[in-house]
Amino acid sequence: MSEPLTEDLLRELAPQVLGVLVRRFGDFELAEDAVQDALLAAATQWDTEGRPANPRGWLIQVAQRRMADAVRAEVARRRRESTVFAREVPGEASGRDDTLDLYFLCCHPELPPAGAVALTLRAVGGLRTGEIAAAFLVPEPTMAQRISRAKQKLASLPRPFADGATDRARLHAVLQVLYLIFTEGHTSTAGEGLRRADLSAEAIRLTRALHALLPTDSEVTGLLALLLLTDARRAARSGPHGELIPLAEQDRSRWDRAQITEGLRLLTATMPAGLTGPYQIQAAIAGLHGQASHVDDTDWPSVLALYTLLERRTPNPMITLNRAVATAMVHGPAAGLALTDTVAEALARSHRLAAVRGHLHEMAGDPAAAVADYQRAAQQTASTPERDYLLLRAAHLRTGERTQSGDPAARGRITTGG
């Protein structure tokens, strides 16, 4: 197998190196600066001087030296911490993956949950502030302030930090982060491509690692099942030119049956305790889609029942929007449209509300309203494939070319099973 490109290797190693620095030192801003310096040095030197035998250890040592230079200029407390850090770092170059540790560190119980998740997505997940803001449905400046406050709070806490793998609050936050990173990888909020394979693959890798640590935790298992069942459809979700293919039109022979089987096996293993967690429930919904050989075979009444249960357990406007789609498939588009009205204000910033309403108006035989909603959704999305798809549907309706369509929400984010 050929070696990965330098850029790909550095992207993979960056959070691990950051984990070594922050887990022992606790100063995010200083650690981030040191890691960036080390990455820049690697990008400059490796292509000309050759890649070192231990790239991860090389980056750690370079970053350590950058931090040491900065620490020496600070007060005695910093010099003492630098001594401890220098003593412990050599053992870290042995190959241990600290990325998961860093997730738990960022999700410290002293941080508000929203701040902890946002900080982890930015510092470890590599998501841009705008992408995180879109996931939380808040303005980008608001999210930037939230991340800044979380960094400042974390820097003020006593170090070293305790292990958080058994802390339920921290575990819940880590699961949410992994879920959101996968979601951004599954369907990017912006850009020319439909998905970011690096993000979704990393989320699955880390969720597998977390499952290996906590194999009997039903929500950890449920999240892994959900990610596998959803990722199994990736090959069928886009056409030869990168165009979006909605769930109803996908060639299901291209779905990864091995992943679907693994996901269903994991989900089944959680059943003795009942469907109690949101990731279990969403995995069950994804499992119903995965088991249907054709869109017409989908057990929509069960999908609706599961979304109703999910909404009861974790109220959220996006869940309500997904329930509206399932409601329309069971009780008709008028019932689904009425339900979307209840989240119109909460989802005013999201293009998914208009996209779903466009589909439901199309189902109801109101092409003019559907065209208006599809055009509105196209204006709101920053994703080129989604925008093109929405405009194409509007154009078809304007010219009378009505096409078959399944679950419109399923064409997008992980929460809809796309």
Short mmCIF file of C-alpha atoms in Angstrom, two decimals, residues 128-266:
data_model
loop_
_atom_site.label_atom_id
_atom_site.label_comp_id
_atom_site.label_asym_id
_atom_site.label_seq_id
_atom_site.Cartn_x
_atom_site.Cartn_y
_atom_site.Cartn_z
CA ARG A 128 -14.89 25.91 10.39
CA THR A 129 -16.77 28.26 12.69
CA GLY A 130 -19.38 28.88 9.99
CA GLU A 131 -20.02 25.15 9.61
CA ILE A 132 -20.48 24.77 13.35
CA ALA A 133 -22.81 27.78 13.45
CA ALA A 134 -24.93 26.22 10.71
CA ALA A 135 -25.21 22.97 12.66
CA PHE A 136 -26.44 24.88 15.73
CA LEU A 137 -28.66 27.26 13.70
CA VAL A 138 -26.99 30.37 15.15
CA PRO A 139 -25.11 33.30 13.54
CA GLU A 140 -21.39 32.79 12.97
CA PRO A 141 -20.31 35.66 15.31
CA THR A 142 -22.34 34.09 18.11
CA MET A 143 -20.59 30.77 17.59
CA ALA A 144 -17.17 32.43 17.47
CA GLN A 145 -17.84 34.03 20.86
CA ARG A 146 -19.04 30.71 22.26
CA ILE A 147 -15.85 28.94 21.18
CA SER A 148 -13.66 31.75 22.53
CA ARG A 149 -15.37 31.64 25.94
CA ALA A 150 -14.98 27.86 26.10
CA LYS A 151 -11.24 28.14 25.38
CA GLN A 152 -10.82 30.76 28.07
CA LYS A 153 -12.74 28.71 30.61
CA LEU A 154 -10.79 25.53 29.84
CA ALA A 155 -7.48 27.39 30.16
CA SER A 156 -8.47 28.53 33.66
CA LEU A 157 -9.21 25.04 35.02
CA PRO A 158 -6.73 23.03 37.12
CA ARG A 159 -4.51 20.60 35.20
CA PRO A 160 -3.96 17.80 34.48
CA PHE A 161 -7.53 16.97 33.57
CA ALA A 162 -9.17 13.81 34.85
CA ASP A 163 -10.13 11.02 32.46
CA GLY A 164 -13.71 11.61 31.34
CA ALA A 165 -14.58 8.29 29.68
CA THR A 166 -16.84 7.28 32.55
CA ASP A 167 -18.45 10.72 32.96
CA ARG A 168 -21.94 10.50 31.45
CA ALA A 169 -22.20 14.23 30.76
CA ARG A 170 -18.85 14.22 28.96
CA LEU A 171 -19.70 11.03 27.11
CA HIS A 172 -22.98 12.54 25.89
CA ALA A 173 -21.11 15.59 24.58
CA VAL A 174 -18.48 13.45 22.84
CA LEU A 175 -21.19 11.40 21.14
CA GLN A 176 -22.85 14.60 19.96
CA VAL A 177 -19.55 15.85 18.54
CA LEU A 178 -18.90 12.61 16.67
CA TYR A 179 -22.46 12.70 15.35
CA LEU A 180 -22.11 16.29 14.11
CA ILE A 181 -18.72 15.65 12.51
CA PHE A 182 -20.15 12.68 10.64
CA THR A 183 -23.17 14.75 9.64
CA GLU A 184 -20.96 17.46 8.14
CA GLY A 185 -18.98 14.78 6.32
CA HIS A 186 -22.11 13.00 5.10
CA THR A 187 -23.63 16.16 3.60
CA SER A 188 -21.45 19.27 3.68
CA THR A 189 -23.16 22.50 4.62
CA ALA A 190 -21.22 24.41 1.96
CA GLY A 191 -18.98 23.91 -1.05
CA GLU A 192 -18.87 22.17 -4.38
CA GLY A 193 -18.95 18.61 -3.07
CA LEU A 194 -21.88 16.76 -1.55
CA ARG A 195 -19.78 15.16 1.17
CA ARG A 196 -16.41 15.28 2.96
CA ALA A 197 -15.15 11.72 3.14
CA ASP A 198 -12.34 12.63 5.57
CA LEU A 199 -14.79 13.82 8.23
CA SER A 200 -17.24 10.94 7.98
CA ALA A 201 -14.44 8.35 7.97
CA GLU A 202 -12.78 9.94 11.01
CA ALA A 203 -16.08 10.05 12.91
CA ILE A 204 -16.62 6.35 12.24
CA ARG A 205 -13.04 5.51 13.24
CA LEU A 206 -13.29 7.33 16.55
CA THR A 207 -16.75 5.94 17.28
CA ARG A 208 -15.33 2.44 16.74
CA ALA A 209 -12.53 3.28 19.18
CA LEU A 210 -15.06 4.54 21.72
CA HIS A 211 -17.16 1.40 21.24
CA ALA A 212 -14.07 -0.72 21.91
CA LEU A 213 -13.68 1.14 25.24
CA LEU A 214 -17.38 0.97 26.14
CA PRO A 215 -18.78 -2.07 24.29
CA THR A 216 -21.85 -2.43 26.51
CA ASP A 217 -22.97 1.21 26.36
CA SER A 218 -26.18 1.19 24.33
CA GLU A 219 -25.85 4.77 23.07
CA VAL A 220 -22.23 4.33 21.96
CA THR A 221 -23.29 1.17 20.15
CA GLY A 222 -26.36 2.92 18.78
CA LEU A 223 -24.29 5.79 17.37
CA LEU A 224 -21.87 3.40 15.68
CA ALA A 225 -24.81 1.53 14.17
CA LEU A 226 -26.35 4.81 12.97
CA LEU A 227 -23.14 5.98 11.31
CA LEU A 228 -22.58 2.65 9.56
CA LEU A 229 -26.17 2.35 8.35
CA THR A 230 -26.09 5.89 7.00
CA ASP A 231 -22.62 5.72 5.48
CA ALA A 232 -23.58 2.49 3.71
CA ARG A 233 -25.55 4.58 1.18
CA ARG A 234 -22.70 6.91 0.23
CA ALA A 235 -21.88 5.35 -3.17
CA ALA A 236 -25.46 5.78 -4.38
CA ARG A 237 -26.02 9.33 -3.12
CA SER A 238 -24.34 11.15 -5.99
CA GLY A 239 -24.17 10.77 -9.75
CA PRO A 240 -21.17 10.71 -12.11
CA HIS A 241 -20.85 14.51 -12.02
CA GLY A 242 -21.34 14.84 -8.27
CA GLU A 243 -25.03 15.61 -8.55
CA LEU A 244 -27.26 14.76 -5.60
CA ILE A 245 -29.45 11.64 -5.88
CA PRO A 246 -32.28 11.55 -3.31
CA LEU A 247 -33.05 8.40 -1.35
CA ALA A 248 -36.07 7.42 -3.46
CA GLU A 249 -34.01 7.45 -6.68
CA GLN A 250 -30.87 5.73 -5.43
CA ASP A 251 -29.67 2.46 -6.92
CA ARG A 252 -29.89 0.35 -3.78
CA SER A 253 -27.68 -2.35 -5.27
CA ARG A 254 -24.84 0.12 -4.70
CA TRP A 255 -25.49 0.29 -0.97
CA ASP A 256 -22.82 -1.38 1.15
CA ARG A 257 -24.64 -4.46 2.42
CA ALA A 258 -21.75 -5.46 4.69
CA GLN A 259 -22.04 -2.14 6.53
CA ILE A 260 -25.82 -2.45 6.72
CA THR A 261 -25.48 -5.95 8.18
CA GLU A 262 -22.94 -4.75 10.74
CA GLY A 263 -25.10 -1.78 11.66
CA LEU A 264 -28.18 -3.95 12.13
CA ARG A 265 -26.20 -6.43 14.22
CA LEU A 266 -24.97 -3.64 16.50
#
